[in-house]
Short mmCIF file of C-alpha atoms in Angstrom, two decimals:
data_model
loop_
_atom_site.label_atom_id
_atom_site.label_comp_id
_atom_site.label_asym_id
_atom_site.label_seq_id
_atom_site.Cartn_x
_atom_site.Cartn_y
_atom_site.Cartn_z
CA MET E 28 90.72 87.30 85.53
CA THR E 29 89.83 84.46 87.77
CA ARG E 30 91.39 80.81 87.88
CA PRO E 31 89.44 77.90 87.27
CA ILE E 32 89.08 75.28 89.70
CA VAL E 33 91.67 73.27 90.16
CA THR E 34 91.37 69.89 92.65
CA ARG E 35 93.68 67.08 93.67
CA PHE E 36 93.03 63.99 95.10
CA ALA E 37 96.80 62.36 96.00
CA PRO E 38 96.94 59.54 97.80
CA SER E 39 99.35 57.36 98.08
CA PRO E 40 100.29 53.88 97.25
CA THR E 41 101.56 51.96 100.67
CA GLY E 42 98.26 50.19 101.42
CA MET E 43 94.60 49.85 100.53
CA LEU E 44 92.88 53.07 99.47
CA HIS E 45 90.44 53.65 102.34
CA ILE E 46 87.02 54.92 102.43
CA GLY E 47 88.13 57.86 104.30
CA GLY E 48 90.37 58.90 101.25
CA VAL E 49 87.28 57.47 98.72
CA ARG E 50 85.68 61.02 100.62
CA THR E 51 88.03 63.13 99.78
CA ALA E 52 88.47 62.91 96.87
CA LEU E 53 84.97 62.55 96.11
CA PHE E 54 84.71 65.79 98.23
CA CYS E 55 88.06 67.27 95.55
CA TRP E 56 85.15 65.79 92.52
CA LEU E 57 82.13 66.94 93.65
CA PHE E 58 83.57 71.10 93.86
CA ALA E 59 85.53 70.70 90.42
CA ARG E 60 82.62 69.25 88.90
CA ARG E 61 80.35 71.84 90.69
CA HIS E 62 82.56 74.88 89.49
CA GLY E 63 83.22 73.14 85.69
CA GLY E 64 87.06 72.99 86.65
CA ARG E 65 89.37 70.28 86.63
CA PHE E 66 90.17 66.90 88.87
CA ILE E 67 93.40 65.71 88.98
CA LEU E 68 94.64 62.07 90.55
CA ARG E 69 98.30 62.33 91.73
CA ILE E 70 100.09 59.08 93.04
CA GLU E 71 102.67 60.37 95.63
CA ASP E 72 105.16 57.45 96.10
CA THR E 73 107.84 58.95 97.89
CA ASP E 74 107.91 56.53 101.02
CA LEU E 75 109.96 53.94 98.82
CA SER E 76 109.62 50.83 101.85
CA ARG E 77 105.95 51.37 101.00
CA SER E 78 104.70 52.06 98.07
CA THR E 79 104.09 49.56 95.59
CA ASP E 80 102.94 49.53 91.78
CA ASP E 81 100.00 46.51 93.01
CA ASN E 82 98.66 49.10 95.49
CA ILE E 83 99.35 51.80 92.75
CA ARG E 84 96.81 49.58 90.46
CA ILE E 85 94.15 48.95 93.22
CA ILE E 86 94.18 53.04 94.17
CA GLU E 87 93.59 53.65 89.58
CA GLU E 88 90.97 51.36 89.43
CA GLY E 89 89.04 51.34 92.95
CA MET E 90 88.46 55.42 91.46
CA ALA E 91 87.65 54.24 88.44
CA TRP E 92 85.04 51.91 89.72
CA CYS E 93 84.00 54.56 91.84
CA GLY E 94 82.74 57.04 89.19
CA LEU E 95 84.96 58.82 90.40
CA ASP E 96 86.60 59.45 86.22
CA TRP E 97 89.79 62.51 86.62
CA ASP E 98 90.74 64.85 84.33
CA GLU E 99 94.42 65.21 84.43
CA GLY E 100 96.34 61.71 86.16
CA PRO E 101 97.99 58.04 85.14
CA VAL E 102 96.21 55.59 82.77
CA VAL E 103 94.72 52.51 84.67
CA GLY E 104 97.74 49.69 84.27
CA ASP E 105 99.78 51.53 82.48
CA PRO E 106 103.27 53.23 84.48
CA SER E 107 104.02 55.09 81.96
CA ALA E 108 101.27 57.25 80.59
CA TRP E 109 98.94 59.76 81.41
CA THR E 110 96.10 62.18 80.53
CA GLY E 111 96.78 65.92 80.71
CA PRO E 112 99.55 68.74 80.07
CA HIS E 113 101.61 68.84 83.69
CA GLY E 114 102.24 64.72 83.92
CA PRO E 115 103.53 62.48 85.21
CA TYR E 116 101.40 61.73 87.76
CA ARG E 117 103.72 59.58 89.38
CA GLN E 118 105.50 61.42 92.15
CA MET E 119 108.80 58.86 91.73
CA GLN E 120 108.63 60.21 88.36
CA ARG E 121 108.73 63.83 89.02
CA MET E 122 112.24 64.18 90.18
CA ASP E 123 114.08 66.19 87.95
CA ARG E 124 112.10 69.02 88.74
CA TYR E 125 111.99 69.06 92.63
CA ARG E 126 115.37 68.76 92.57
CA ALA E 127 115.37 71.90 90.18
CA ARG E 128 113.15 73.75 92.69
CA ILE E 129 115.26 71.89 96.12
CA GLN E 130 118.66 73.50 93.91
CA ASP E 131 116.73 77.69 93.16
CA LEU E 132 115.79 77.42 97.36
CA LEU E 133 119.53 76.41 97.97
CA ASP E 134 120.98 79.07 95.06
CA GLN E 135 118.34 81.59 97.16
CA GLY E 136 119.70 81.03 100.10
CA LEU E 137 115.28 79.67 101.47
CA ALA E 138 117.58 76.59 101.54
CA TYR E 139 120.52 74.59 102.87
CA ARG E 140 122.48 71.90 103.72
CA CYS E 141 122.62 69.71 106.78
CA ARG E 142 125.31 66.93 107.98
CA CYS E 143 124.72 65.87 111.40
CA ASP E 144 124.43 62.35 111.10
CA ARG E 145 121.45 60.76 113.88
CA GLU E 146 123.67 60.00 116.62
CA ALA E 147 124.77 63.76 116.78
CA LEU E 148 120.88 64.82 116.40
CA ALA E 149 119.64 61.77 118.81
CA LEU E 150 122.32 63.76 121.52
CA ARG E 151 121.29 67.17 121.29
CA ARG E 152 117.42 65.66 121.35
CA THR E 153 118.00 64.06 124.07
CA ALA E 154 119.87 67.19 126.10
CA VAL E 155 116.47 69.54 125.11
CA GLU E 156 113.97 67.02 126.28
CA LYS E 157 115.68 66.94 129.21
CA ALA E 158 115.40 70.68 129.57
CA GLY E 159 111.07 70.12 129.34
CA LYS E 160 111.72 71.16 125.91
CA VAL E 161 110.75 70.45 122.74
CA PHE E 162 112.95 68.83 119.98
CA GLN E 163 113.00 71.88 117.44
CA TYR E 164 116.08 71.92 114.57
CA ASN E 165 117.90 75.22 114.23
CA ARG E 166 115.01 76.66 116.94
CA GLY E 167 114.58 77.26 120.72
CA LEU E 168 117.46 75.33 122.85
CA ASP E 169 119.09 73.93 119.62
CA ALA E 170 118.92 77.56 117.70
CA GLY E 171 122.69 77.92 115.90
CA LYS E 172 124.11 74.16 116.76
CA GLY E 173 123.23 72.48 113.37
CA CYS E 174 124.16 72.84 109.86
CA ALA E 175 121.69 76.80 109.61
CA GLU E 176 124.99 79.27 109.31
CA ALA E 177 127.24 76.77 107.86
CA GLY E 178 127.12 76.93 104.37
CA HIS E 179 128.24 73.45 103.90
CA ASP E 180 129.01 72.96 100.21
CA ALA E 181 128.64 69.92 97.84
CA SER E 182 131.53 68.44 98.67
CA GLN E 183 129.90 65.60 101.07
CA ALA E 184 126.53 63.58 101.49
CA ALA E 185 123.92 65.89 102.58
CA ALA E 186 120.38 66.26 103.82
CA ILE E 187 118.33 69.75 102.18
CA ARG E 188 116.08 71.40 105.46
CA PHE E 189 113.55 74.49 104.56
CA ARG E 190 114.50 77.86 106.23
CA MET E 191 111.74 78.16 108.10
CA PRO E 192 109.91 82.08 109.17
CA VAL E 193 111.07 83.25 112.40
CA GLY E 194 108.14 85.37 114.79
CA GLY E 195 104.82 85.94 113.87
CA ASP E 196 101.64 83.10 113.08
CA ILE E 197 101.79 81.34 110.11
CA VAL E 198 97.62 81.92 109.46
CA VAL E 199 96.37 78.39 108.13
CA ARG E 200 92.77 80.20 106.74
CA ASP E 201 90.15 77.02 106.07
CA LEU E 202 86.98 77.14 104.35
CA ILE E 203 85.30 74.25 107.01
CA LYS E 204 87.73 75.22 110.09
CA GLY E 205 87.77 79.03 109.98
CA ASP E 206 91.25 80.52 110.93
CA THR E 207 94.25 78.52 112.91
CA ARG E 208 97.52 80.04 113.94
CA PHE E 209 100.02 77.91 114.13
CA PRO E 210 103.46 80.53 115.93
CA ALA E 211 106.28 80.23 113.79
CA ASP E 212 109.37 79.94 116.38
CA SER E 213 107.13 76.07 117.40
CA LEU E 214 108.39 74.75 113.81
CA ASP E 215 111.24 73.85 113.18
CA ASP E 216 113.39 73.74 109.81
CA TRP E 217 112.26 70.87 107.79
CA ILE E 218 113.78 68.22 105.71
CA ILE E 219 112.94 68.52 102.52
CA ALA E 220 115.18 66.47 100.73
CA ARG E 221 116.90 62.97 102.59
CA THR E 222 120.15 62.21 102.26
CA GLY E 223 121.88 62.02 99.11
CA ASP E 224 123.66 58.68 98.00
CA GLY E 225 127.35 60.95 96.89
CA PRO E 226 128.28 64.45 96.97
CA GLY E 227 126.61 66.97 96.18
CA GLU E 228 123.33 64.58 95.38
CA ILE E 229 120.22 65.88 96.15
CA GLY E 230 118.69 62.62 97.60
CA VAL E 231 114.32 61.23 97.66
CA PRO E 232 112.72 64.77 98.34
CA THR E 233 110.23 64.46 101.27
CA TYR E 234 105.69 64.57 100.88
CA ASN E 235 106.04 67.68 101.92
CA PHE E 236 107.55 69.47 99.88
CA CYS E 237 107.02 67.27 96.85
CA VAL E 238 103.31 68.25 97.59
CA VAL E 239 103.83 71.84 97.09
CA VAL E 240 105.87 71.47 93.69
CA ASP E 241 103.00 69.85 92.79
CA ASP E 242 100.43 72.02 93.29
CA THR E 243 101.99 74.88 92.01
CA GLN E 244 102.77 73.36 89.00
CA MET E 245 99.25 71.83 88.33
CA GLU E 246 98.05 75.10 89.39
CA VAL E 247 95.99 73.66 92.13
CA THR E 248 93.70 76.09 93.10
CA HIS E 249 91.43 74.41 96.08
CA VAL E 250 93.48 71.95 98.10
CA ILE E 251 90.58 69.58 99.97
CA ARG E 252 92.07 67.45 101.92
CA GLY E 253 91.57 65.54 105.34
CA ASP E 254 92.20 67.21 108.52
CA ASP E 255 94.76 64.55 109.52
CA HIS E 256 96.86 67.07 107.28
CA LEU E 257 96.45 70.23 108.89
CA ASN E 258 99.40 70.61 110.65
CA ASN E 259 100.86 70.09 107.99
CA THR E 260 99.63 73.34 106.04
CA PRO E 261 101.91 75.89 108.38
CA LYS E 262 105.01 73.91 107.31
CA GLN E 263 103.73 73.69 102.88
CA ILE E 264 102.95 78.05 103.52
CA PRO E 265 106.25 79.04 103.37
CA LEU E 266 107.06 76.95 101.15
CA PHE E 267 104.35 78.10 98.83
CA GLU E 268 105.64 81.47 99.29
CA ALA E 269 109.21 80.83 98.68
CA PHE E 270 108.49 79.82 95.03
CA GLY E 271 106.09 82.86 94.62
CA TYR E 272 102.65 80.81 94.51
CA ASP E 273 99.46 82.48 95.15
CA LEU E 274 98.03 80.35 98.39
CA PRO E 275 95.33 78.04 97.32
CA ALA E 276 92.16 77.32 99.40
CA PHE E 277 92.37 74.93 102.25
CA ALA E 278 89.59 72.82 103.57
CA HIS E 279 90.47 70.43 105.91
CA VAL E 280 87.74 67.21 105.93
CA PRO E 281 87.07 65.30 109.03
CA MET E 282 87.61 61.85 109.61
CA ILE E 283 85.25 59.38 109.46
CA LEU E 284 84.79 57.29 113.04
CA GLY E 285 82.93 54.38 113.29
CA ALA E 286 79.50 53.76 115.10
CA ASP E 287 80.45 53.96 118.06
CA GLY E 288 82.57 57.13 117.81
CA ALA E 289 85.93 55.05 117.67
CA LYS E 290 88.37 55.63 114.90
CA LEU E 291 87.08 53.80 112.20
CA SER E 292 88.95 49.98 111.72
CA LYS E 293 88.46 46.99 110.41
CA ARG E 294 85.66 45.87 113.68
CA HIS E 295 83.48 48.27 112.40
CA GLY E 296 83.39 46.78 108.30
CA ALA E 297 85.47 46.96 105.68
CA THR E 298 87.34 49.59 104.82
CA SER E 299 88.98 49.25 101.96
CA ILE E 300 86.85 49.96 98.87
CA THR E 301 87.20 47.06 97.29
CA GLU E 302 85.64 45.20 100.33
CA TYR E 303 82.86 47.74 99.11
CA GLN E 304 82.81 46.16 95.59
CA ALA E 305 83.03 42.52 96.89
CA MET E 306 80.06 42.59 98.66
CA GLY E 307 77.76 44.07 96.42
CA LEU E 308 77.34 47.29 96.45
CA LEU E 309 77.00 49.75 93.57
CA PRO E 310 78.70 52.62 93.49
CA SER E 311 76.57 54.93 93.21
CA ALA E 312 75.35 54.06 96.43
CA VAL E 313 79.11 54.60 97.70
CA ARG E 314 79.15 57.87 96.62
CA LEU E 315 76.03 58.89 97.91
CA ALA E 316 76.52 57.96 100.93
CA LEU E 317 80.10 59.04 102.00
CA ALA E 318 78.97 62.14 100.23
CA ARG E 319 76.19 62.77 103.65
CA LEU E 320 79.49 61.77 105.83
CA SER E 321 80.12 65.09 107.01
CA TRP E 322 77.87 66.88 104.40
CA THR E 323 74.23 68.49 104.74
CA PRO E 324 72.84 69.96 101.54
CA LYS E 325 70.39 71.91 101.33
CA ILE E 326 67.54 72.00 98.96
CA ASP E 327 66.31 76.20 98.54
CA GLY E 328 67.84 76.70 101.65
CA LYS E 329 66.91 74.23 103.47
CA ALA E 330 68.82 70.84 104.74
CA VAL E 331 67.21 67.65 103.02
CA GLU E 332 65.30 65.88 105.79
CA SER E 333 63.40 62.54 104.39
CA ALA E 334 64.37 59.69 103.07
CA GLU E 335 63.27 60.51 99.34
CA GLU E 336 65.20 63.79 99.77
CA GLU E 337 68.34 62.05 100.73
CA LEU E 338 68.22 59.71 97.48
CA LEU E 339 70.31 62.42 95.58
CA THR E 340 71.61 61.42 92.33
CA ASP E 341 75.22 62.29 91.26
CA ALA E 342 74.08 65.07 89.11
CA GLN E 343 71.67 66.84 92.43
CA MET E 344 74.90 66.32 94.61
CA ILE E 345 77.00 68.47 92.11
CA GLN E 346 74.48 70.90 91.88
CA LEU E 347 74.52 71.60 95.32
CA PHE E 348 77.79 70.50 96.75
CA ASP E 349 78.95 73.39 98.90
CA LEU E 350 81.88 73.61 101.51
CA ASP E 351 80.17 75.99 103.00
CA ASP E 352 77.22 72.61 104.04
CA CYS E 353 80.30 70.67 105.41
CA GLN E 354 80.58 70.50 109.03
CA LYS E 355 83.55 70.60 111.48
CA SER E 356 83.56 67.83 113.30
CA ALA E 357 83.42 63.68 112.61
CA ALA E 358 81.02 61.85 110.63
CA ARG E 359 79.84 58.92 112.01
CA PHE E 360 79.98 56.04 109.59
CA ASP E 361 76.61 54.01 109.37
CA MET E 362 76.93 50.72 107.39
CA ASP E 363 72.96 50.25 107.88
CA LYS E 364 72.07 53.38 106.11
CA LEU E 365 74.52 52.29 102.43
CA GLN E 366 72.84 49.18 102.72
CA TRP E 367 69.66 50.63 102.77
CA ILE E 368 70.28 53.58 100.16
CA ASN E 369 72.06 50.42 97.97
CA GLN E 370 69.03 48.36 98.27
CA LYS E 371 66.84 51.41 97.62
CA LEU E 372 68.87 52.43 93.91
CA ILE E 373 68.49 48.69 93.33
CA GLN E 374 65.24 49.22 93.32
CA ARG E 375 64.59 52.25 91.75
CA SER E 376 67.47 51.74 88.88
CA PRO E 377 66.60 50.44 85.12
CA TRP E 378 68.02 46.99 84.49
CA GLN E 379 70.74 48.06 81.96
CA GLU E 380 72.00 50.46 84.58
CA LEU E 381 72.15 47.52 86.21
CA GLU E 382 73.86 44.83 84.73
CA PRO E 383 77.43 45.81 84.13
CA HIS E 384 77.84 46.19 88.33
CA LEU E 385 75.91 43.07 88.83
CA ARG E 386 77.56 40.29 85.72
CA PRO E 387 80.99 40.62 87.83
CA PHE E 388 78.86 38.56 90.40
CA LEU E 389 77.60 35.50 87.98
CA PRO E 390 78.77 32.99 84.95
CA ALA E 391 79.67 33.19 82.30
CA ALA E 392 76.48 31.61 80.80
CA TRP E 393 75.07 34.50 82.13
CA ALA E 394 76.78 36.70 78.82
CA GLU E 395 74.46 34.01 76.27
CA LYS E 396 70.88 34.09 77.26
CA PRO E 397 68.71 36.68 75.53
CA LYS E 398 68.90 40.21 76.43
CA ALA E 399 64.95 39.48 77.50
CA TRP E 400 65.46 36.50 79.51
CA ARG E 401 68.35 39.06 81.34
CA ALA E 402 66.15 42.33 81.70
CA ARG E 403 64.02 39.67 83.68
CA ALA E 404 66.18 37.90 85.55
CA ILE E 405 67.38 41.06 87.24
CA GLN E 406 63.64 42.79 86.88
CA CYS E 407 62.52 39.58 88.98
CA THR E 408 65.66 40.41 92.06
CA GLN E 409 65.63 44.31 92.43
CA LYS E 410 64.47 43.64 95.71
CA GLY E 411 67.90 42.11 96.79
CA LYS E 412 69.68 44.31 99.68
CA SER E 413 73.30 44.02 97.13
CA LEU E 414 74.05 42.44 93.80
CA LYS E 415 75.24 40.01 95.69
CA ASP E 416 72.37 39.15 96.64
CA MET E 417 71.29 39.57 93.32
CA ALA E 418 73.52 36.65 91.80
CA GLU E 419 72.80 34.43 94.79
CA ALA E 420 68.90 34.82 94.00
CA LEU E 421 69.49 33.75 90.28
CA THR E 422 72.06 30.81 91.28
CA PHE E 423 68.94 28.34 90.38
CA ALA E 424 69.41 29.21 86.49
CA PHE E 425 72.66 28.69 86.14
CA VAL E 426 72.71 25.18 88.16
CA ARG E 427 71.23 22.49 88.93
CA PRO E 428 70.42 21.76 92.95
CA GLU E 429 72.35 18.46 94.76
CA THR E 430 70.66 19.22 97.76
CA PHE E 431 66.76 20.25 98.71
CA GLU E 432 65.34 22.26 101.41
CA GLY E 433 61.56 20.69 102.15
CA ALA E 434 61.18 17.76 99.85
CA GLU E 435 59.06 16.09 102.73
CA LYS E 436 57.16 18.32 103.61
CA PHE E 437 56.64 19.71 99.60
CA LEU E 438 56.75 16.91 97.46
CA THR E 439 53.75 15.35 98.50
CA PRO E 440 52.46 12.85 96.12
CA LEU E 441 48.68 14.81 96.60
CA VAL E 442 51.03 17.98 94.50
CA LEU E 443 53.15 14.89 92.03
CA PRO E 444 50.29 14.54 89.39
CA ALA E 445 50.31 18.47 88.63
CA LEU E 446 54.02 18.60 88.12
CA ARG E 447 53.85 15.67 85.41
CA GLU E 448 51.71 18.46 83.56
CA VAL E 449 54.16 21.18 84.04
CA ARG E 450 56.96 19.16 83.16
CA ALA E 451 54.75 19.22 79.43
CA LEU E 452 54.47 22.60 79.46
CA THR E 453 55.88 24.48 76.45
CA ASP E 454 54.12 27.87 75.87
CA TYR E 455 56.61 30.23 78.87
CA SER E 456 54.49 33.49 78.23
CA HIS E 457 53.80 35.28 81.31
CA GLU E 458 49.70 34.56 80.10
CA GLY E 459 50.05 31.25 78.83
CA LEU E 460 51.59 29.73 82.38
CA GLU E 461 48.51 31.90 83.98
CA ALA E 462 46.36 30.30 82.70
CA ALA E 463 48.15 26.55 82.38
CA PHE E 464 48.07 26.79 86.38
CA THR E 465 44.13 27.97 87.10
CA ASP E 466 43.25 24.53 85.10
CA LEU E 467 45.92 22.22 87.04
CA LEU E 468 44.89 24.35 90.55
CA ALA E 469 41.44 23.79 89.75
CA ARG E 470 41.68 20.14 87.76
CA HIS E 471 44.19 18.91 90.91
CA GLY E 472 42.21 20.54 93.72
CA LEU E 473 45.66 22.31 94.81
CA LYS E 474 46.42 25.57 96.21
CA THR E 475 48.76 27.77 94.01
CA LYS E 476 51.40 27.94 97.56
CA ASP E 477 50.90 23.42 97.04
CA LEU E 478 52.12 24.01 93.02
CA ALA E 479 54.53 26.52 93.68
CA GLN E 480 56.87 25.63 96.42
CA ALA E 481 56.69 21.86 95.27
CA LEU E 482 58.13 23.58 92.39
CA ARG E 483 60.41 25.59 94.40
CA VAL E 484 61.81 23.10 95.99
CA ALA E 485 62.24 21.18 93.14
CA LEU E 486 63.32 23.72 90.62
CA CYS E 487 65.68 25.40 92.93
CA GLY E 488 66.57 23.30 95.64
CA LYS E 489 64.08 25.70 98.42
CA PRO E 490 61.37 27.17 98.93
CA VAL E 491 62.08 30.66 97.65
CA SER E 492 62.72 32.06 94.78
CA PRO E 493 61.24 34.35 92.55
CA GLY E 494 57.72 34.29 91.24
CA ILE E 495 56.79 31.00 90.13
CA TYR E 496 56.47 31.67 86.00
CA ASP E 497 59.68 33.93 86.05
CA THR E 498 61.08 30.86 88.30
CA LEU E 499 59.95 28.72 84.84
CA LEU E 500 61.10 31.74 83.24
CA LEU E 501 63.99 31.67 83.74
CA VAL E 502 64.67 27.87 84.08
CA GLY E 503 63.45 27.41 80.61
CA PRO E 504 60.81 24.41 79.52
CA GLU E 505 63.80 21.93 78.77
CA GLU E 506 65.87 21.97 81.71
CA VAL E 507 62.48 22.32 84.02
CA ALA E 508 61.39 18.90 82.28
CA ALA E 509 64.84 17.46 83.36
CA ARG E 510 65.33 18.47 86.61
CA LEU E 511 61.33 17.45 87.40
CA ALA E 512 62.23 13.67 86.11
CA ARG E 513 63.69 13.25 89.63
CA TRP E 514 60.76 13.43 91.38
CA LEU E 515 58.52 11.41 89.02
#
């Protein structure tokens, strides 16, 4: 019987949630959704010197904002709660599980206690490197000089090392990169638990150990992760085998580069997912832009090409996602393309879908406005490139201007009589405003742009706003009268 598909995203909370990590999480999420499987969020916080609760919160909130909902994992904002049968989902809360598995390996002779101190290791490393070789614990020139055959008991504090196989190749079969071979003799006996505080105590387990225990206990079938983890995999494969667990399928996705081909960094723009949220980008735009990095979706066997085909919905991405269509080479991140996608999705989204994302950029008074007013406000600003642009375009609806760009040019004596009549209008329906303007323009000998630009400057402080009827409607008759009074 085929096991159900299970993927996991397992970030380390040692810093920001990087967009490269979000792209990996997205691939895991798409693959699990495509196959009706489970997606797990797991926090790998064993780096005690750099992991913080604040970073864990940023990861959880960033994932939630991105719309990458997890079937198993922590509950946002509650360190003691989780969802799913394999919790807890923070590694520091799983220490009892790791130490039990380490004790099993010690009992089977597949791991051993290492009492080597740093000074002794440094001397041996120096001697090996002076001979022109790479230092490997219990390998090559260091073979037989360590603790591998000493059989140390638990009477002293010690690190724990895993006994790696000798001879032959460890083959990583990768769904994206193909087969990669690592000579077993090139990999030393690595530390699976740091030195404990006292005799017999098993210290904090290391990343490469914890990840294998978690993947086995959480029944992970597909390990989809960045290709910077490829070199960890030959260490992990013998550990999977030692636990008697069928190897998961591995898929190492290529890294993301900047537009200039260099490693993505701050100089290319934002790299943290929270920065994209603050820029006013839609989560759907971020998902789509990141999905297209190293993945070429195919419709009826043909790669998407046209701009319209590129604007895939989540449902389409889930239906089309296939690891076979992922490229081996690094992808270049294009901020302009992300902004183009964002603008297109803003333009085609119903106002009800945009409002929850737009609301954080708007003042509290927004929530007090009638539904029809909010709908119109969104609809008349949907040409903006971002939610932030839309919110800025609506500032006039909430704040009286204090400076007036173009007042001398547009607020002329010729137009002031017409402004007096606009101030007295009460019918603010689109039809009513249109009829009133037609009459006003004819009687005062004005062009539409003359009156509209004067009104924009008087009401908004600059000659730029939505359509003039929408501008009047959003400001409202009482506030229009109050703002025009300054000029009359």
